[in-house]
Coordinates of C-alpha atoms and ligand atoms in Angstrom, one line a residue:
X1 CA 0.0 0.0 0.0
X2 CA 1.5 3.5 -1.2
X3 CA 2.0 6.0 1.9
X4 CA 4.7 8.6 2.4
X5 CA 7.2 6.3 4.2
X6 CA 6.8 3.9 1.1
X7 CA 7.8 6.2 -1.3
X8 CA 10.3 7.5 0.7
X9 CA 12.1 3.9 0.8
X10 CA 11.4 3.5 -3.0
X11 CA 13.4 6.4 -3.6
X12 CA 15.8 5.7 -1.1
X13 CA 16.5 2.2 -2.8
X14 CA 16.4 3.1 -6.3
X15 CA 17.3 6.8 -6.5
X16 CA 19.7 7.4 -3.9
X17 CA 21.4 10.6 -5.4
X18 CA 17.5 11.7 -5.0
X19 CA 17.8 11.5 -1.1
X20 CA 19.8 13.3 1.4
X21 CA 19.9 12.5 5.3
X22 CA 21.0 15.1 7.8
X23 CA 21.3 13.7 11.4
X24 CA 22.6 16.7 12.9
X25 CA 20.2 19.1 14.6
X26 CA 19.0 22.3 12.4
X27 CA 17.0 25.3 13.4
X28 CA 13.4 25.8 12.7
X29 CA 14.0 29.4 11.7
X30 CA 15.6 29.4 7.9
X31 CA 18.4 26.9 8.1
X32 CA 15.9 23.8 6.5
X33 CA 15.1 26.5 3.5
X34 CA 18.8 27.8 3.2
X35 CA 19.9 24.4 2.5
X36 CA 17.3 23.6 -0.4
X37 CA 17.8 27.1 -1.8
X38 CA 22.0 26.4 -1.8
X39 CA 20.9 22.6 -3.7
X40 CA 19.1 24.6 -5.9
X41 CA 21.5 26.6 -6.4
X42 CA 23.8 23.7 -8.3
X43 CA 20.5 22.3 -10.0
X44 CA 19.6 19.8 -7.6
X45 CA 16.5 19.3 -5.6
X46 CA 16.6 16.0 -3.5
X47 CA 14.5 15.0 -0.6
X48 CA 15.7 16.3 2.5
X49 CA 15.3 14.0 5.9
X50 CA 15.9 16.0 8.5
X51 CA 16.5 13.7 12.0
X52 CA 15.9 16.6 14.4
X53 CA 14.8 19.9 14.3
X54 CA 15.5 22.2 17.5
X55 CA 12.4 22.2 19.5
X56 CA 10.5 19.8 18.0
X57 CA 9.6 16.4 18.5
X58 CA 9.3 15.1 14.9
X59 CA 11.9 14.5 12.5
X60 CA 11.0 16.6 9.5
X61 CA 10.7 15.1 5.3
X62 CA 10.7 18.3 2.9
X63 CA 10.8 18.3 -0.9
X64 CA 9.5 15.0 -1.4
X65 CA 7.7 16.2 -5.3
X66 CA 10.8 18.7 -5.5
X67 CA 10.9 17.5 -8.9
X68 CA 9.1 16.1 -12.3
X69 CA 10.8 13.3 -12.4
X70 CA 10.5 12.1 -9.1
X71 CA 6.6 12.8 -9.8
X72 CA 7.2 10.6 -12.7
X73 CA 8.7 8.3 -10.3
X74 CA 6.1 8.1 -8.2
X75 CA 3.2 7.6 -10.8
X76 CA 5.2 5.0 -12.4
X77 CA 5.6 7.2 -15.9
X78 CA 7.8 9.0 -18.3
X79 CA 8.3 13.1 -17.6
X80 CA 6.0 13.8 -20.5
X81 CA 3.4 11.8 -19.8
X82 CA 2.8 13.0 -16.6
X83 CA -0.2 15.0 -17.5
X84 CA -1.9 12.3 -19.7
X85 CA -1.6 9.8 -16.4
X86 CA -3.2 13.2 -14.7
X87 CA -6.2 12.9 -16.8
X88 CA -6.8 8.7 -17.4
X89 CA -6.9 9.2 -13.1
X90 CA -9.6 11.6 -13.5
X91 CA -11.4 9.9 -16.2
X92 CA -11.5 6.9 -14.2
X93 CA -12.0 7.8 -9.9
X94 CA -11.4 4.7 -7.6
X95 CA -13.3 5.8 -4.8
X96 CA -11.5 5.5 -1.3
X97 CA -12.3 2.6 1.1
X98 CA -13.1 3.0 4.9
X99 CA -10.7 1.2 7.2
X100 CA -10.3 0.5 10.8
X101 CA -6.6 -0.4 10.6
X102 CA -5.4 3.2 10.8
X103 CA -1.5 4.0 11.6
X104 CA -2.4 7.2 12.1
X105 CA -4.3 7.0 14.9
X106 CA -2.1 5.1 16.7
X107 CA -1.5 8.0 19.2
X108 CA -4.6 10.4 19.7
X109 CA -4.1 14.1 21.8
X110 CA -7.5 15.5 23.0
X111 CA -8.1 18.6 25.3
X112 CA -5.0 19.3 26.9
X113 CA -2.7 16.7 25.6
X114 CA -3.0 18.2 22.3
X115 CA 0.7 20.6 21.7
X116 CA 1.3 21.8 18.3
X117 CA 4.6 23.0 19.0
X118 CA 5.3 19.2 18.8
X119 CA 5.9 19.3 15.5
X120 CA 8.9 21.1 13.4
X121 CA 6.4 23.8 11.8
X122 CA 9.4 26.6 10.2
X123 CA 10.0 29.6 9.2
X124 CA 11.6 30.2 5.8
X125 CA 12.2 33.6 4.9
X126 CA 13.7 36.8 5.8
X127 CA 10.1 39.0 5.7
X128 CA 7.5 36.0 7.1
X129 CA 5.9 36.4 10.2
X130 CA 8.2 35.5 13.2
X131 CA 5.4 32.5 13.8
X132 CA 5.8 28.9 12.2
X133 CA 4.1 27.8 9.3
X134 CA 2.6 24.1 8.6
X135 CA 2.9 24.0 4.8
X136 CA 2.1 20.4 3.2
X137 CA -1.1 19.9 5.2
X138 CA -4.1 18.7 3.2
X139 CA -7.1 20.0 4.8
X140 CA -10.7 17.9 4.8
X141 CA -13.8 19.5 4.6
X142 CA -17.6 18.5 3.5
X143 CA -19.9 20.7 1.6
X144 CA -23.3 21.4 3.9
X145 CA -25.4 21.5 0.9
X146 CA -23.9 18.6 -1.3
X147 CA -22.2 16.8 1.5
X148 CA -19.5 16.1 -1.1
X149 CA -16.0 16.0 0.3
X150 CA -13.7 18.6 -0.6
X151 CA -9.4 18.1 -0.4
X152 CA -7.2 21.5 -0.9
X153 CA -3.3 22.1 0.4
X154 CA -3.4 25.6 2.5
X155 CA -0.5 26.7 4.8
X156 CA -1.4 27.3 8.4
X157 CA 0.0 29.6 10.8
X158 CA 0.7 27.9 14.1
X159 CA -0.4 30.5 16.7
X160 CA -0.5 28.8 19.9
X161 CA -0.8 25.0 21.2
X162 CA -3.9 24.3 19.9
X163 CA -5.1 26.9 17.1
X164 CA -3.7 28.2 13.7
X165 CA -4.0 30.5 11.5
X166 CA -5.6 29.1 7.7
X167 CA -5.0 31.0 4.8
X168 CA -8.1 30.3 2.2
X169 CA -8.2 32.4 -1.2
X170 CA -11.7 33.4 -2.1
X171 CA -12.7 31.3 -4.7
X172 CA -11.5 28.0 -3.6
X173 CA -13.7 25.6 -3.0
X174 CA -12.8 25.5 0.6
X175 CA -13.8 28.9 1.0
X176 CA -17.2 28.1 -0.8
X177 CA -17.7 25.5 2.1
X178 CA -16.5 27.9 4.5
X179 CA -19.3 30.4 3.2
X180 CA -22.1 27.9 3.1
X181 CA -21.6 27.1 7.0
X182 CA -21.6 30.8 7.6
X183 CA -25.0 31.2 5.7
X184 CA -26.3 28.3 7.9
X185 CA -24.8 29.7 11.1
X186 CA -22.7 26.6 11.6
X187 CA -19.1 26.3 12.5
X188 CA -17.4 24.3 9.9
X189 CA -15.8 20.7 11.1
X190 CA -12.1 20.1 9.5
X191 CA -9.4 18.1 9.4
X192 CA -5.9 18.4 7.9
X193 CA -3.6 15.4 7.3
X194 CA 0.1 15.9 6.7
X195 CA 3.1 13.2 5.4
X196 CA 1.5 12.5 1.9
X197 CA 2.6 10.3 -0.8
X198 CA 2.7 12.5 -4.3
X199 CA 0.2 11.4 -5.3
X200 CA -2.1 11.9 -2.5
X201 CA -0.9 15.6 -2.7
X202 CA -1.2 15.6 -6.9
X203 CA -4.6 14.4 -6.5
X204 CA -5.7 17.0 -3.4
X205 CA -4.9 19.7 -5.4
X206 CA -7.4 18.7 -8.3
X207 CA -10.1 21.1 -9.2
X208 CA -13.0 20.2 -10.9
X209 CA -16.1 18.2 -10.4
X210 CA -15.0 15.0 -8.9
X211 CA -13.9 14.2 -5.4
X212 CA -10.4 14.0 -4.4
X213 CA -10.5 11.1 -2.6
X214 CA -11.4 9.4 -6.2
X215 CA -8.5 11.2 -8.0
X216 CA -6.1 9.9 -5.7
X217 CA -7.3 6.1 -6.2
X218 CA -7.2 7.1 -10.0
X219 CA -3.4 8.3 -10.0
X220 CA -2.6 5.0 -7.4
X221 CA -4.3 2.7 -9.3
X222 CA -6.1 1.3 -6.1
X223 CA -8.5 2.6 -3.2
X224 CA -7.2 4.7 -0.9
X225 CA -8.1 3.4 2.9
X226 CA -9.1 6.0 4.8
X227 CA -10.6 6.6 8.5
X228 CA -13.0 8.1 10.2
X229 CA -11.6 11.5 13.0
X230 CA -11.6 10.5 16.3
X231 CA -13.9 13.7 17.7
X232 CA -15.0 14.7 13.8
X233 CA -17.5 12.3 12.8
X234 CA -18.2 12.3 9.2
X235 CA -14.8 13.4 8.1
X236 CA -12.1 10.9 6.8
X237 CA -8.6 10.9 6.7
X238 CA -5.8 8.8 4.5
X239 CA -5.4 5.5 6.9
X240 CA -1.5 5.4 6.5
X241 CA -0.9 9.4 6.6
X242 CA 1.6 10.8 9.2
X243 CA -0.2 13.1 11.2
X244 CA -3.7 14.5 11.2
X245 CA -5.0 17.6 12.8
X246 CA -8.9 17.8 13.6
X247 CA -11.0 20.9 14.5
X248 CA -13.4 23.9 13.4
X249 CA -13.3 26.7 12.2
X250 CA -15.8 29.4 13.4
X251 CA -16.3 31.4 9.7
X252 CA -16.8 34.7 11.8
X253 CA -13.4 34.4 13.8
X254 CA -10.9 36.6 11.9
X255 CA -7.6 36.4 12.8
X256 CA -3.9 38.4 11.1
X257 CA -2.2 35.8 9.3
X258 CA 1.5 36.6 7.1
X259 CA 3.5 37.6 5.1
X260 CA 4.4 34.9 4.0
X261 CA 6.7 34.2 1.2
X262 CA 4.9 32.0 -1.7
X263 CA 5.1 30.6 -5.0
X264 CA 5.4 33.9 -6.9
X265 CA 8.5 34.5 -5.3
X266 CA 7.3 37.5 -2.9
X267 CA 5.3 37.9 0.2
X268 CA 2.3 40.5 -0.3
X269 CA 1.6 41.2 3.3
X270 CA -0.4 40.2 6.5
X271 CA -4.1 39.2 5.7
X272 CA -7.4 38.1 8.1
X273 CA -7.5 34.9 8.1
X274 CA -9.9 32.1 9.4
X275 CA -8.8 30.7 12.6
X276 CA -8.3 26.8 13.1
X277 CA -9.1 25.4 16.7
X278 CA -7.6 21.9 17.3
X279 CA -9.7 19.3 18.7
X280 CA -7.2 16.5 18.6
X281 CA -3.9 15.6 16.7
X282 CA -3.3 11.9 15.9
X283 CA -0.3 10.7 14.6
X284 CA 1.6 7.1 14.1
X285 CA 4.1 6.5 16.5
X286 CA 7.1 6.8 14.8
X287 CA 5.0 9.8 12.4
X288 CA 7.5 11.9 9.9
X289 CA 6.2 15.6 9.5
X290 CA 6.2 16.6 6.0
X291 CA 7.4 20.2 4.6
X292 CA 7.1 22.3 1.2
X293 CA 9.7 24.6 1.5
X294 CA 7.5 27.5 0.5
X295 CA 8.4 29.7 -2.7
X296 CA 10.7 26.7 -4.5
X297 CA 10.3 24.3 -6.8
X298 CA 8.0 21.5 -4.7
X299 CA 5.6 24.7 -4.3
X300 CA 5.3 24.5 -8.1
X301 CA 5.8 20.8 -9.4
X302 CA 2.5 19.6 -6.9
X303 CA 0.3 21.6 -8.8
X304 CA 1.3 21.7 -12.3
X305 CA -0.1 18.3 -13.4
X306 CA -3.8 19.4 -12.1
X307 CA -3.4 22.9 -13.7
X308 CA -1.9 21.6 -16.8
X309 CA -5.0 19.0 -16.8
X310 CA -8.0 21.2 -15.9
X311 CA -6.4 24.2 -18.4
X312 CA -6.1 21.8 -21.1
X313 CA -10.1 20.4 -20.8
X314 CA -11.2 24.3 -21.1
X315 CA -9.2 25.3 -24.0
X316 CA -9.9 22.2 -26.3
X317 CA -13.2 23.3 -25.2
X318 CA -13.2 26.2 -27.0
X319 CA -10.9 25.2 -29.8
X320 CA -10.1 21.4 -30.2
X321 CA -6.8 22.0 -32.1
X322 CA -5.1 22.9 -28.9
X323 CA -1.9 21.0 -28.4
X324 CA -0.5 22.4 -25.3
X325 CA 0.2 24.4 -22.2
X326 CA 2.8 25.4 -20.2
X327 CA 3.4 28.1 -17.1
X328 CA 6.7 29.5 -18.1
X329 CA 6.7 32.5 -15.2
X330 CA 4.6 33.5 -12.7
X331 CA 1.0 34.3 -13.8
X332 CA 2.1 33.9 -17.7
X333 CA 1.1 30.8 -19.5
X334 CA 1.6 29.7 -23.2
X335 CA -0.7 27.8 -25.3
X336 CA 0.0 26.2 -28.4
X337 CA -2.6 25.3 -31.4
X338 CA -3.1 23.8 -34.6
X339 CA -4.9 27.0 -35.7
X340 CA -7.7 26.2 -38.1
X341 CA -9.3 29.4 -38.0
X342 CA -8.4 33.3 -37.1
X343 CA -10.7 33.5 -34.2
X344 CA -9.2 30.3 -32.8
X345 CA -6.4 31.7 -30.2
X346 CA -9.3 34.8 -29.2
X347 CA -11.7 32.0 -28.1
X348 CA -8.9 30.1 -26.3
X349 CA -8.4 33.2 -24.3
X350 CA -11.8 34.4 -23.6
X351 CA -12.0 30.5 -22.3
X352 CA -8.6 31.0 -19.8
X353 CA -7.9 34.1 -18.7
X354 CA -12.2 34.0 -17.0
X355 CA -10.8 30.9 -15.2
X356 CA -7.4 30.6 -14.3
X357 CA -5.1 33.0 -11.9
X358 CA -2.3 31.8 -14.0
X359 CA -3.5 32.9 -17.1
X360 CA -3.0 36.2 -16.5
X361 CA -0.9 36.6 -19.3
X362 CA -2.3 34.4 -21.8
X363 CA 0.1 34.1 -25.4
X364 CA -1.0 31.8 -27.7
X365 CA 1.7 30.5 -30.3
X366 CA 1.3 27.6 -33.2
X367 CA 1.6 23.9 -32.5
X368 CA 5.4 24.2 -33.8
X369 CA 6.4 26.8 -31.3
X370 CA 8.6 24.7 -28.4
X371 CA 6.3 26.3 -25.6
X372 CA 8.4 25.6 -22.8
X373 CA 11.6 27.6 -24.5
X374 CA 10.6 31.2 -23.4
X375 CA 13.3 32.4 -26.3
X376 CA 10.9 30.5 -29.1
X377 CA 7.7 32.1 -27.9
X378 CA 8.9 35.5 -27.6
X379 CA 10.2 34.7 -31.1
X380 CA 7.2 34.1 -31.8
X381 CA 5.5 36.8 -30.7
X382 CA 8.0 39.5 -32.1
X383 CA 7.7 38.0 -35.5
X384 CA 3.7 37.5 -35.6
X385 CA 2.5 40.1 -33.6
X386 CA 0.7 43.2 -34.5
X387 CA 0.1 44.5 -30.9
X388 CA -3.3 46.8 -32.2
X389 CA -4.5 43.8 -33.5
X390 CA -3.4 40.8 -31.6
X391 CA -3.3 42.2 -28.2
X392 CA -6.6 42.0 -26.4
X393 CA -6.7 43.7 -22.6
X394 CA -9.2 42.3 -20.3
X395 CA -9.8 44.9 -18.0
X396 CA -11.7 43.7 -14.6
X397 CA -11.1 39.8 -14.1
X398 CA -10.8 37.6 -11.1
X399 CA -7.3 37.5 -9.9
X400 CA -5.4 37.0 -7.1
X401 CA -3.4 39.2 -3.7
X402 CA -0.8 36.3 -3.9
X403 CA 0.0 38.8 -6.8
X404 CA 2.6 41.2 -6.0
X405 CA 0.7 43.9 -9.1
X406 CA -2.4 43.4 -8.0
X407 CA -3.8 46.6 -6.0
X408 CA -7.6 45.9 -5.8
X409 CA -8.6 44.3 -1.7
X410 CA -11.1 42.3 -3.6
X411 CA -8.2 40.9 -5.8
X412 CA -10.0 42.2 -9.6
X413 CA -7.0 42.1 -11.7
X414 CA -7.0 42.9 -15.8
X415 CA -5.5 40.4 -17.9
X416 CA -3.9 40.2 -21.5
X417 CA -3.8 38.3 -24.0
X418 CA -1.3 37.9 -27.2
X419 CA -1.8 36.4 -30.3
X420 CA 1.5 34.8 -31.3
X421 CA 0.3 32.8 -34.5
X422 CA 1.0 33.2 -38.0
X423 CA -1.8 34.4 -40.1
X424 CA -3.4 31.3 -41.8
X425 CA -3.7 33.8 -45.2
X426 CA -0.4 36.1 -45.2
X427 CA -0.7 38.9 -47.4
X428 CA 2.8 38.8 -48.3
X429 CA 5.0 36.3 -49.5
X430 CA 6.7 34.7 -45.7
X431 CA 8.6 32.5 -46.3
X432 CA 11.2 31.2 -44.1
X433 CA 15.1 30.8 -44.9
X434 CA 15.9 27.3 -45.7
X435 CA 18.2 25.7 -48.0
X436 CA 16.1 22.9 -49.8
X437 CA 16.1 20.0 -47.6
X438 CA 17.4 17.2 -50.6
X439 CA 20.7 19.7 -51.0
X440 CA 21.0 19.7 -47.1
X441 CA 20.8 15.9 -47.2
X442 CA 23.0 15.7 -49.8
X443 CA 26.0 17.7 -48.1
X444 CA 28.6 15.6 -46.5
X445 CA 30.9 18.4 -45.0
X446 CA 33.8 16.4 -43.9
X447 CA 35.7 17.2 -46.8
X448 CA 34.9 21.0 -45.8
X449 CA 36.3 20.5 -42.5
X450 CA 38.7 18.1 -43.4
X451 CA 42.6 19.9 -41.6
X452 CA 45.2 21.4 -44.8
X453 CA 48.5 20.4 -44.6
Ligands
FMN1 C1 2.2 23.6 -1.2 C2 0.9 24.2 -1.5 C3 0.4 25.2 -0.7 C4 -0.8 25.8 -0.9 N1 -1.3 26.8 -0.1 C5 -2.5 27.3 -0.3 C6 -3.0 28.2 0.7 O1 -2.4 28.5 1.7 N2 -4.3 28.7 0.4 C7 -5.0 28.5 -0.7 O2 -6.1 28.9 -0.9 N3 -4.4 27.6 -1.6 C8 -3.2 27.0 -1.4 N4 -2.7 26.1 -2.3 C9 -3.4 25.9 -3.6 C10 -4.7 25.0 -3.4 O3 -4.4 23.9 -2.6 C11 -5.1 24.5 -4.7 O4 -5.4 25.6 -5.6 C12 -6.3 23.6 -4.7 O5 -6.6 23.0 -5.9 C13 -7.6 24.3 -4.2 O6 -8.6 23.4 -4.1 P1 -10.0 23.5 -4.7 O7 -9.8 23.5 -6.2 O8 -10.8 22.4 -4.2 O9 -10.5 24.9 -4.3 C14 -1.5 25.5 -2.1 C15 -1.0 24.5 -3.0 C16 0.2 23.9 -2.7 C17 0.7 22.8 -3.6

């Protein structure tokens, strides 16, 4: 059965360069995230076991999907089929399967017992708040209305023993269930596990119709077992996860919560946040606490797959001929189609930039256009683009405060997108330099190169 301790041996056993042990003791406040950031700095990005962490009482696992091929790895596939294993999972959900044979309620805290500052929560960068962050927990919550579950990674600020900060951006669906409990003057049962195999967080991270639980099964290839909370009944939690967290959260209790430094690169300042009271932690006995190290390459790789996936469904939606997508920056995506027709790459951007905070900057290039070599699409786009014609400015959009440009508190953003294809119908004759392919064939050049006496 696949857990985080099982993938972490897999690795261990058949990509050892991809693991790194440290025994000696580090500190909770930067020293985890200057060591990834120094990796990173000579291109690597291994797991990082850390045995102890000062003040804690749990060895600490960070960067365990640090990387696409160790997401590869873990979903038994090649790099570039990643995405394609992304969406057979969600065409075909296993749902989960109830156990009683849980690990991770081998110990259970209630009431008094309970002590966050148990576990190596960090802090990672210079401008953060001075309090520790929990940032690879996978919170559980169930939709009053449609009782469907819902499964979301948010980052929690640890205030005290036994309540945290959450950070929900409006829009998620979390924050839609958060809403609905308000409207029925209810406080809103949750629970967040932590120590995840990829999958489980690859899956959590899916947004779309289905539940997560199912998307995880899909991406495993088997049922997930999962477990009731001890003192939330009708939520369930991964059987064989490290450590869960169970609670409420009242929707009227506002609490400050930041900066802190995320995938964009930058912290954009303190925000109210909905405060998490803790009504037990379980955990295994020997539990591993997982990390992201915020604002590096994990942060990014967990949820490309599911935006690559869901991004893809909407623009073949409005134009079939699209072949695909990439983020190459913050906020700025490419897409690449087979266009058929001029209105094709307007449609596909009317479609994305509604939808998706990524999408701010939207260029859409031809199906021969290497989208992930930002040097090709802006090639692209200073050889077909007439900015008055092929520029399009969407003026009041959904957005995001994550982003550093974005000034309005209710985080309306405009948005742009570039047309980067070649006119189907030039008016002039384009035609691109190119000696005639049966010469180029033809040419044996060692003769040419071929040293004088
Ligand atoms: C490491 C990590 C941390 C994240 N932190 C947050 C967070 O603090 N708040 C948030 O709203 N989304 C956060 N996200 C993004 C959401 O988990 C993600 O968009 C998810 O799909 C939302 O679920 P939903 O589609 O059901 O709304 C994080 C994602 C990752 C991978």
């Amino acid at each position: 059965m696949s857990d985080l301790r099982s993938f972490l041996d897999l690795v261990r056993a058949q990509r050892p360069s991809d693991f790194i042990e440290i025994k000696r003791e580090v500190d909770r406040r930067f020293e985890t995230a200057a060591i990834l950031s120094k990796l990173e700095m000579q291109q690597r990005s291994p797991i990082l076991l850390f045995g102890s962490v000062r003040g804690a009482a749990l060895p600490l696992v960070t960067n365990v999907c640090g990387s696409m091929g160790r997401i590869a790895f873990a979903l038994s596939c090649p790099i570039k089929d990643v995405s394609a294993r992304y969406a057979v999972a969600a065409a075909a959900p296993i749902q989960p399967k109830v156990t009683r044979d849980a690990p991770v309620q081998e110990i259970r805290a209630t009431g008094r017992d309970i002590d966050l500052g148990r576990l190596p929560a960090l802090v990672y960068h210079e401008y953060d708040a001075d309090k520790p962050y929990i940032t690879a927990a996978v919170a559980v919550a169930r939709d009053p209305d449609s009782g469907r579950t819902n499964l979301s990674v948010h980052r929690l600020m640890v205030r005290d023993s036994t309540s945290a900060a959450v950070f929900i951006e409006r829009g998620k669906h979390l924050d839609g269930i958060l809403q609905a409990f308000r409207r029925a003057g209810r406080i809103m049962p949750i629970a967040f596990f932590i120590g995840s195999h990829p999958a489980w967080l690859l899956g959590a991270v899916y947004s779309g119709p289905l539940e997560e639980y199912g998307v995880i099964g899909g991406l495993l290839r088997e049922p997930l077992s999962i477990v009731e909370c001890v003192t939330q009944t009708g939520l369930f939690v991964p059987a064989r996860a490290e450590v869960v967290l169970e609670g409420v959260i009242d929707p009227d209790q506002l609490v400050e919560e930041g900066p802190f430094g995320e995938w964009s690169g930058y912290s954009t300042g303190i925000v109210r946040s909905p405060l998490f009271q803790v009504s037990a932690m379980t955990m295994r006995r020997d539990a591993i606490f997982q990390d992201v190290v915020s604002g590096h390459m994990e942060h990014l790789t967990v949820e490309l797959p599911a935006i690559e996936h869901r991004t893809l469904a909407r623009a073949r939606a409005a134009a079939p001929s699209v072949a695909a997508f990439a983020v190459i920056a913050p906020f700025t995506s490419v897409v690449a189609l087979e266009k058929t027709a001029e209105d094709e790459p307007k449609r596909v951007m009317d479609a994305l930039l509604s939808t998706d905070i990524q999408a701010k900057h939207l260029i859409v290039v031809d199906a021969d256009v290497d989208i992930r070599d930002p040097r090709r699409v802006f090639r692209a786009i200073g050889l077909n683009t007439q900015p008055v014609r092929d520029v399009h400015i969407y003026p009041d959009e959904s957005g995001t405060l994550l982003d550093p440009s974005c000034t309005s508190p209710t985080a309306r953003t405009s948005k742009m997108g570039i047309d980067a294809t070649r006119r189907l119908a030039p008016t002039r004759q384009i035609k691109p330099n190119q000696v005639p392919s049966d010469v180029l064939a033809s040419v044996d050049i060692s003769d040419v190169l071929k040293r004088r006496p």
